[in-house]
PDB file of C-alpha atoms in Angstrom:
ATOM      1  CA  UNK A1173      85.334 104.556  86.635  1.00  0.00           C
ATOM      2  CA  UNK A1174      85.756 102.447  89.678  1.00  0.00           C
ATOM      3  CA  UNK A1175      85.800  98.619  88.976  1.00  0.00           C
ATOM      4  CA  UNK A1176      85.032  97.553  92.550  1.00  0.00           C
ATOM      5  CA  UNK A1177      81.739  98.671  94.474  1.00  0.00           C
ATOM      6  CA  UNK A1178      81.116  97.835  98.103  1.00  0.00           C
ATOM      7  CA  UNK A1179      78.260  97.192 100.067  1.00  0.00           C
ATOM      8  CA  UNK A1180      77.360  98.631 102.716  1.00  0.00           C
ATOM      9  CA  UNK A1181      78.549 102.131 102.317  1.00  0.00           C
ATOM     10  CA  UNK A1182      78.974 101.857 106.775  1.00  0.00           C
ATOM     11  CA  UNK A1183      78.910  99.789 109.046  1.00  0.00           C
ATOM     12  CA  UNK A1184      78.431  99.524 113.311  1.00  0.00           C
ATOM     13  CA  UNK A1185      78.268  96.376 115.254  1.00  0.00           C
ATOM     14  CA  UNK A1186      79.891  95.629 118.645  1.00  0.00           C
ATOM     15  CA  UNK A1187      82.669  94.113 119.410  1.00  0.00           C
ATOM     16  CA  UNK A1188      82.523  90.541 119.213  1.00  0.00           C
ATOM     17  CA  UNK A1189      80.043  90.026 116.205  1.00  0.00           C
ATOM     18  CA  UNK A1190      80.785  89.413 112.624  1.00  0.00           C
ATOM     19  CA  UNK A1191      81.314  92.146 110.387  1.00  0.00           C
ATOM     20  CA  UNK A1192      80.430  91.369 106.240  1.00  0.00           C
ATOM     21  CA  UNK A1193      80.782  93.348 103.486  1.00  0.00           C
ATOM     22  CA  UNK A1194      80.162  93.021  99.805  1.00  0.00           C
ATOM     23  CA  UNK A1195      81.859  93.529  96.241  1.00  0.00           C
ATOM     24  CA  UNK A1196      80.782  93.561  93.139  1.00  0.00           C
ATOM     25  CA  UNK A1197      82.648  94.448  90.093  1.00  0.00           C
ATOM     26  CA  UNK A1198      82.494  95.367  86.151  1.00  0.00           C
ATOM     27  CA  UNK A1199      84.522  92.808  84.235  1.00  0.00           C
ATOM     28  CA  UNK A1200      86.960  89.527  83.725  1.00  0.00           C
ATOM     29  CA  UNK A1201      89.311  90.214  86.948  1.00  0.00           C
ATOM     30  CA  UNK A1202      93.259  88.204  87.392  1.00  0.00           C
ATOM     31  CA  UNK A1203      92.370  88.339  91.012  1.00  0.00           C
ATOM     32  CA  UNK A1204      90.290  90.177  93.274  1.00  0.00           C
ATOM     33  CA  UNK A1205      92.041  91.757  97.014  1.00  0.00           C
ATOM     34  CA  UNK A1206      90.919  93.308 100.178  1.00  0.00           C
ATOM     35  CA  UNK A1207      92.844  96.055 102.292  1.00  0.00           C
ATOM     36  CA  UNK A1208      92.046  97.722 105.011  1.00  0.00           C
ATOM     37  CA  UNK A1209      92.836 101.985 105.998  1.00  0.00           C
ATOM     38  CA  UNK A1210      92.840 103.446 109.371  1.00  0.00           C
ATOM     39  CA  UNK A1211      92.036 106.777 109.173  1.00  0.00           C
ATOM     40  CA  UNK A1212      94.157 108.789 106.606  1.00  0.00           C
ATOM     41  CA  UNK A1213      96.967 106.350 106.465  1.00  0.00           C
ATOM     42  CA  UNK A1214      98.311 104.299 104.247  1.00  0.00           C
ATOM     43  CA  UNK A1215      96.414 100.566 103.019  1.00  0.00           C
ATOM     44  CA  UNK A1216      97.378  97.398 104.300  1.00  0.00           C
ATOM     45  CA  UNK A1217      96.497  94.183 102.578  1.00  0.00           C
ATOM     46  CA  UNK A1218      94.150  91.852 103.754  1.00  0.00           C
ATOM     47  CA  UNK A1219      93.703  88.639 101.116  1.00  0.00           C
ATOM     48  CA  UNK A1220      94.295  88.053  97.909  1.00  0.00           C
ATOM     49  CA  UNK A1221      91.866  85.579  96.234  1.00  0.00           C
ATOM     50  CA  UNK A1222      92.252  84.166  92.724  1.00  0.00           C
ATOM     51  CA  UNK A1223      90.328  84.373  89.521  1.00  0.00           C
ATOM     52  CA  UNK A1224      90.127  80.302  90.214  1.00  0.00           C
ATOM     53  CA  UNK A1225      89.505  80.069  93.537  1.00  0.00           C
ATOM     54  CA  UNK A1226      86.076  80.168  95.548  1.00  0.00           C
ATOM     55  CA  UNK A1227      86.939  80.954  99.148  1.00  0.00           C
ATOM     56  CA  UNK A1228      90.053  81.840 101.584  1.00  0.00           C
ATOM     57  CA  UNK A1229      90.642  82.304 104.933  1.00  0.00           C
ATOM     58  CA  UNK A1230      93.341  84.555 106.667  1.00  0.00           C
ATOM     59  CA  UNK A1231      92.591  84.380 110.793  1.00  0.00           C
ATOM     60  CA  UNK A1232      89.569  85.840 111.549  1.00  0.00           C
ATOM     61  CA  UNK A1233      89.345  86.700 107.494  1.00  0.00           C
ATOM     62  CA  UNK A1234      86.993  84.715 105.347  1.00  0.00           C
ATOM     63  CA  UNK A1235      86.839  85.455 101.569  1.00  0.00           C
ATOM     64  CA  UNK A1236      84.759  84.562  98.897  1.00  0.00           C
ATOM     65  CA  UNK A1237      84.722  84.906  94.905  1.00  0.00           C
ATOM     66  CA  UNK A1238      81.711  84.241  92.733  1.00  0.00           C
ATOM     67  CA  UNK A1239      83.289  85.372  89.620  1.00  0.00           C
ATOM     68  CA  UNK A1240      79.522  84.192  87.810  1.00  0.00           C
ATOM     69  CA  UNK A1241      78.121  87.100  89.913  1.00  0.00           C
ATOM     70  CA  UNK A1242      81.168  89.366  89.486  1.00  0.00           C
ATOM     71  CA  UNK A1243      81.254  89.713  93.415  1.00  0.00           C
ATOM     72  CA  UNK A1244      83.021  88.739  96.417  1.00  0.00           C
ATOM     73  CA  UNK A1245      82.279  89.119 100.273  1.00  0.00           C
ATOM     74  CA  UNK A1246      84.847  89.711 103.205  1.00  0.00           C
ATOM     75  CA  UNK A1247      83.867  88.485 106.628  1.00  0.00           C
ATOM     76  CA  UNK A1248      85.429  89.531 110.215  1.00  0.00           C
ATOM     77  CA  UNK A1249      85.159  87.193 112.436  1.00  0.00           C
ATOM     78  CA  UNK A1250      84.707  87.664 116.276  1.00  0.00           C
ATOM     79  CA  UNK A1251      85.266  91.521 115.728  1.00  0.00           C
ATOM     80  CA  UNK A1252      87.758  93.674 117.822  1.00  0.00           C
ATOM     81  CA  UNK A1253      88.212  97.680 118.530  1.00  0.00           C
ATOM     82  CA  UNK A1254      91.398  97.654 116.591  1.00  0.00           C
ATOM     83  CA  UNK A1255      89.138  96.287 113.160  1.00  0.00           C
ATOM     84  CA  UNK A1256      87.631 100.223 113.182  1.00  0.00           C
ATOM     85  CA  UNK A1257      88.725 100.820 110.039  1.00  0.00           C
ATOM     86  CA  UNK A1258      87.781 101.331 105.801  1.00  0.00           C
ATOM     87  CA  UNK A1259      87.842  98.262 103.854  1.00  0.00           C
ATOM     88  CA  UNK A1260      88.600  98.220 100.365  1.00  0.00           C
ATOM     89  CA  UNK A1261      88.170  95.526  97.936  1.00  0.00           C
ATOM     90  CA  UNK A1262      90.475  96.300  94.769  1.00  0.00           C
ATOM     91  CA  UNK A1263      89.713  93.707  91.262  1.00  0.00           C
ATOM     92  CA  UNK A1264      93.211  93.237  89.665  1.00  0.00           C
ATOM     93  CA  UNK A1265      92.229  93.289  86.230  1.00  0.00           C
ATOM     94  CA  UNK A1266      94.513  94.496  82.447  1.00  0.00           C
ATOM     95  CA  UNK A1267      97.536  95.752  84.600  1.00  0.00           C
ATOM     96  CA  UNK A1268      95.439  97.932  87.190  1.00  0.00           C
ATOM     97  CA  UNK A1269      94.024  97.994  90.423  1.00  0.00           C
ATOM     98  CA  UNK A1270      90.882  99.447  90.355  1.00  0.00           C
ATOM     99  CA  UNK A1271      89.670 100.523  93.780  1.00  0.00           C
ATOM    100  CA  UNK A1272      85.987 100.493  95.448  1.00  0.00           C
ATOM    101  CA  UNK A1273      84.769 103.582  97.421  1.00  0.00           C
ATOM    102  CA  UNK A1274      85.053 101.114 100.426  1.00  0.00           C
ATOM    103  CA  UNK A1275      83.089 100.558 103.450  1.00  0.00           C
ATOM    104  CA  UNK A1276      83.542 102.526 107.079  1.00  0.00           C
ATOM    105  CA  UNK A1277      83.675  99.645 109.618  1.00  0.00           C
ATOM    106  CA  UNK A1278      82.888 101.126 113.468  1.00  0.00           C
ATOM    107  CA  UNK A1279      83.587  98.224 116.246  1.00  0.00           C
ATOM    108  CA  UNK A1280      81.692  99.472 119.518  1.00  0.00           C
ATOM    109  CA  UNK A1281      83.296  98.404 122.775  1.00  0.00           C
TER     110      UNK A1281
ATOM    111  CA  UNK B1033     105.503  99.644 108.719  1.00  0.00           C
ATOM    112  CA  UNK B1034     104.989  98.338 104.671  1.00  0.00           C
ATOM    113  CA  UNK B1035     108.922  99.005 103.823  1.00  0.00           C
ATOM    114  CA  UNK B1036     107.263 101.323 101.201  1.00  0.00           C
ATOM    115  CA  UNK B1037     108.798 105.206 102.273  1.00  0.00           C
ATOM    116  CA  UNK B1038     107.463 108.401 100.400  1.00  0.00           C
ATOM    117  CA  UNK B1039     108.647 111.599 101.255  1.00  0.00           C
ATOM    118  CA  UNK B1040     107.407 114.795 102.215  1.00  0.00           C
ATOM    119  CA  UNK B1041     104.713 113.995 104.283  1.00  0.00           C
ATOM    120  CA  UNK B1042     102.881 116.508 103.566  1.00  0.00           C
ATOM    121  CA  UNK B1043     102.892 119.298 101.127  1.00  0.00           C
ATOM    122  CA  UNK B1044     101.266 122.725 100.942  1.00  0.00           C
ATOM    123  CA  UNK B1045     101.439 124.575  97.939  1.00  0.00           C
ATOM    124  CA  UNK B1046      99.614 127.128  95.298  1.00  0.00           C
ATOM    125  CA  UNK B1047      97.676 126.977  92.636  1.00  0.00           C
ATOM    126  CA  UNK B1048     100.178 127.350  89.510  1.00  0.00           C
ATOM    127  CA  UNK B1049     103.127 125.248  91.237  1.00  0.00           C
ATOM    128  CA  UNK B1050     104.631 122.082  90.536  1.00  0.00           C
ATOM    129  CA  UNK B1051     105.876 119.771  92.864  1.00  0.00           C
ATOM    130  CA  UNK B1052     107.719 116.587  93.010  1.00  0.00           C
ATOM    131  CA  UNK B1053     106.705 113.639  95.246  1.00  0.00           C
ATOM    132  CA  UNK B1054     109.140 110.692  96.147  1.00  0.00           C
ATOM    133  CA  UNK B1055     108.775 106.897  96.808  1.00  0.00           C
ATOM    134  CA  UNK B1056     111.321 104.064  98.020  1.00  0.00           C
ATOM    135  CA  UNK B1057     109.811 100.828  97.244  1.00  0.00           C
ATOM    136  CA  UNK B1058     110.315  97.881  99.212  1.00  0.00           C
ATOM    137  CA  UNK B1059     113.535  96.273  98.960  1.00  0.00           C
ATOM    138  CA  UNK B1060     113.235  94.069  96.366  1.00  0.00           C
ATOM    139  CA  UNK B1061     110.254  95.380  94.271  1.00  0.00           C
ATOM    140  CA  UNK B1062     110.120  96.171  90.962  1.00  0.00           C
ATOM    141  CA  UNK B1063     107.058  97.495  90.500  1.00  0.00           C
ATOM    142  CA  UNK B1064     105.997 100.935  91.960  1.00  0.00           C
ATOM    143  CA  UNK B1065     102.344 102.326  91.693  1.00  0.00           C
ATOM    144  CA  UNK B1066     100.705 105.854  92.321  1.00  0.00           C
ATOM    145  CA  UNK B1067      97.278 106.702  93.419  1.00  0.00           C
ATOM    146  CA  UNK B1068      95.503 109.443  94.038  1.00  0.00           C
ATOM    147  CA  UNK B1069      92.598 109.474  96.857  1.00  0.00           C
ATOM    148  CA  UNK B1070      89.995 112.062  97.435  1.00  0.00           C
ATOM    149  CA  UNK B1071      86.607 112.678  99.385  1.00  0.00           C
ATOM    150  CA  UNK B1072      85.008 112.806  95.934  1.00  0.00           C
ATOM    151  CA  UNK B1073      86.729 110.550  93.750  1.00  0.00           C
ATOM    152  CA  UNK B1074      88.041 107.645  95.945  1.00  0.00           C
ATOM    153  CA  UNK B1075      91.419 105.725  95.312  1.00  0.00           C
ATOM    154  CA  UNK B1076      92.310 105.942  91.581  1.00  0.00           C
ATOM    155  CA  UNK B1077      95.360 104.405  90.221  1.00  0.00           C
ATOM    156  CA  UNK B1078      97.459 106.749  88.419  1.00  0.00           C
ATOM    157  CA  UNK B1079     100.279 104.724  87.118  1.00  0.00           C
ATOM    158  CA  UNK B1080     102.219 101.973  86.941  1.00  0.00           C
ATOM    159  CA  UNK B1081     106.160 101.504  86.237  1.00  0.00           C
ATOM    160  CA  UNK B1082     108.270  98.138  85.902  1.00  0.00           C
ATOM    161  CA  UNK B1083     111.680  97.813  86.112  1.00  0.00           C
ATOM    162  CA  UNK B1084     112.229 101.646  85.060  1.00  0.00           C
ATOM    163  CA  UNK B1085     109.142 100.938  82.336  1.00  0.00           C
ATOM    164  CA  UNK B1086     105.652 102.908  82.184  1.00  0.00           C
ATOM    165  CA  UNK B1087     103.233  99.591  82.411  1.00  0.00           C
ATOM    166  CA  UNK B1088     100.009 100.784  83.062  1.00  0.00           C
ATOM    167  CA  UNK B1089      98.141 103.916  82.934  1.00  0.00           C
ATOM    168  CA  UNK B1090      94.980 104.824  84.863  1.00  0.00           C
ATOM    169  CA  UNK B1091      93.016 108.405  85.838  1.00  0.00           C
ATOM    170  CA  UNK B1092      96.562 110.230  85.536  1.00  0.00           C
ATOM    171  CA  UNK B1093      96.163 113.974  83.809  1.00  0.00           C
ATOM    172  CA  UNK B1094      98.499 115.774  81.453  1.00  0.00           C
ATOM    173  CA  UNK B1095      99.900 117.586  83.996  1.00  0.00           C
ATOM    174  CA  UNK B1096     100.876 114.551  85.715  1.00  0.00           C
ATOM    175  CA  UNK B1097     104.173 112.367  84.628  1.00  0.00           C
ATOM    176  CA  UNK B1098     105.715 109.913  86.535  1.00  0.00           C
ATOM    177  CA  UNK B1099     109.607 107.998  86.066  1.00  0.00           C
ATOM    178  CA  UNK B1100     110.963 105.149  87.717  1.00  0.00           C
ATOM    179  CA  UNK B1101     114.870 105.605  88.259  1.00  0.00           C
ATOM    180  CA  UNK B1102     117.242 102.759  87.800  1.00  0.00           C
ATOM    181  CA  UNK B1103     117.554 102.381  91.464  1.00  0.00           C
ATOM    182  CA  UNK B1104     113.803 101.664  91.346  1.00  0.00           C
ATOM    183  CA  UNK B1105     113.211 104.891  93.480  1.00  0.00           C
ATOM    184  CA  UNK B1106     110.172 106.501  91.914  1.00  0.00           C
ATOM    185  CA  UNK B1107     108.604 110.597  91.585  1.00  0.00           C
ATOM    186  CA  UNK B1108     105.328 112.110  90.727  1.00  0.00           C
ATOM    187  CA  UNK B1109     105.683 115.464  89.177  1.00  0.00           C
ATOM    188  CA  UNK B1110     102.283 117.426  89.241  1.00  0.00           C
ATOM    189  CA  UNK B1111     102.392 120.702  87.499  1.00  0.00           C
ATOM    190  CA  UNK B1112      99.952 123.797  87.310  1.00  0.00           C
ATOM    191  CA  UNK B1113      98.446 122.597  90.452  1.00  0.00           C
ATOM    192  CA  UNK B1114      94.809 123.610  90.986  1.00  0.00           C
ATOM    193  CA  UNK B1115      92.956 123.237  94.152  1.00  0.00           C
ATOM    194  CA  UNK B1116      91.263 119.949  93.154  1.00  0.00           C
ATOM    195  CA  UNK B1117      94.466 118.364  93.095  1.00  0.00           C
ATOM    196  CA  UNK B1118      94.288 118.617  96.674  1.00  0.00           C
ATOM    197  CA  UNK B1119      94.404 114.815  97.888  1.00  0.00           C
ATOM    198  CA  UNK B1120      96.591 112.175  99.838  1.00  0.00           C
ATOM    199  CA  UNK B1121      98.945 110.480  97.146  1.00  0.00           C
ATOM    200  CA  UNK B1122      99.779 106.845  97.855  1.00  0.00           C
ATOM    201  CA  UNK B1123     102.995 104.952  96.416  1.00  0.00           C
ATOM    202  CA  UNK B1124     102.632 101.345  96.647  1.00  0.00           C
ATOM    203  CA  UNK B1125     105.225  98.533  95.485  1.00  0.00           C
ATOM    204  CA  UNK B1126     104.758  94.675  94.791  1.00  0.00           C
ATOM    205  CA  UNK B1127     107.535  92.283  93.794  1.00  0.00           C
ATOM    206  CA  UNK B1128     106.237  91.962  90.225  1.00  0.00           C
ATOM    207  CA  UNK B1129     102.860  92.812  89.005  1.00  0.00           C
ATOM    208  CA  UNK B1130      99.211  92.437  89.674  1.00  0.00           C
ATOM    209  CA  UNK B1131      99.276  88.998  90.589  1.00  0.00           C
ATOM    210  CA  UNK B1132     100.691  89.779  93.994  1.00  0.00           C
ATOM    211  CA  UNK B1133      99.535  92.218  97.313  1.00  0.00           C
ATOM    212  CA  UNK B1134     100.622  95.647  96.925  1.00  0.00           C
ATOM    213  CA  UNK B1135     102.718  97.124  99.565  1.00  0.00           C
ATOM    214  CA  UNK B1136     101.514 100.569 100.428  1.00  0.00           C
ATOM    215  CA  UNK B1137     103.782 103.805 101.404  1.00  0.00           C
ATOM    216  CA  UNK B1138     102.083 106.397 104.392  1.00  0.00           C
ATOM    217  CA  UNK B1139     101.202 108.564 101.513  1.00  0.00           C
ATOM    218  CA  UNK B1140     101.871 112.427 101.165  1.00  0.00           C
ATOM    219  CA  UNK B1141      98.854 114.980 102.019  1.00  0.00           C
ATOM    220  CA  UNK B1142      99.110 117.650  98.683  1.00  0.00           C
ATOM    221  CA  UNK B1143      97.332 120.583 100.152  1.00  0.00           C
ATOM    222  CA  UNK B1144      96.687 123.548  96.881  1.00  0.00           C
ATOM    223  CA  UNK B1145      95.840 126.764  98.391  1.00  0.00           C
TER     224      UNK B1145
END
């Protein structure tokens, strides 16, 4: 079974607004990461953010971890076109990776 | 482009075959992973190797076996295909293990027919 969840399932805001999403996962993770999938290709990471740490930022990428609630949030900032995309978060956790089903992120010009 | 090349691109096959999927890690990386994504069951990690060692093992069936060669190259055999193992397989490497970002290949479409 999956480890990560996301929240929600889509999304569709216009370009220029804030985009968040949500994780949640099952158990005791090493580290908890975000990627992102254009259509049918292959993933690109986003972040990585540690069991021990509370919040990152990458650009227009803000990251949280509240490893109490077994959940972390990815934010897009100021949001482009070219952030259309599926966004995974992935809990690193006993040697695997354990995906989410993701959430579909449409940017409307 | 991740560094991370898998080859074919895509595959069509029948039900009954076997095939054999490559990966080229990134220079550099010892660790190579497999995943399998579908429409129904997501991204699921298949397998993990090390060096040339099996580390970790995830969704991957019988008919499924994986080796990492000493030039860190990687294949996925599948065997006795059936049409649900239609899906887009992913290679990803990382420089050592689960405490660093995964580098992911363009993936190879498996189409059973």
């Amino acid at each position: 079974s999956q480890q990560g969840e996301e929240d929600p399932q889509a999304l569709s805001i216009q370009e220029g607004e804030n985009a968040t999403m949500n994780c949640s996962y099952k158990t005791s993770i090493n580290n908890l990461q975000w990627y992102r999938q254009n259509s049918g290709r292959g993933l690109v990471h986003l972040i990585l953010i540690r069991s021990n740490e509370r919040e990152k930022h990458s650009g227009r990428l803000r990251v949280t971890l509240d490893t109490s609630k077994k959940s972390s949030s990815l934010l897009i900032t100021a949001s482009r076109a070219a952030d259309t995309a599926s966004y995974f978060c992935a809990a690193a956790w006993d040697y695997k990776l354990s995906f989410g089903a993701g959430t579909t992120v449409t940017v409307r010009a | 482009d991740s560094g991370v090349t898998q080859t074919p691109k895509h595959l069509i096959t029948a039900t009954g075959q076997r095939v054999t999927l490559r990966c080229s890690p990134r220079s550099g990386d010892l660790s190579v992973y497999w995943y399998q994504q579908s429409l129904d069951q997501g991204l699921q990690f298949l397998i993990q190797y090390y060096n040339g060692e099996e580390r970790a093992k995830g969704n991957i069936l019988e008919r499924f076996s994986a080796q990492q060669f000493p030039d860190l190259h990687s294949e996925l055999n599948l065997s006795s295909l059936e049409l649900g193992d239609s899906a887009l397989y992913f290679c990803a490497s990382s420089a050592q293990g689960l405490l660093n970002e995964q580098f992911f290949g363009p993936g190879t479409r498996l189409t059973v027919l």
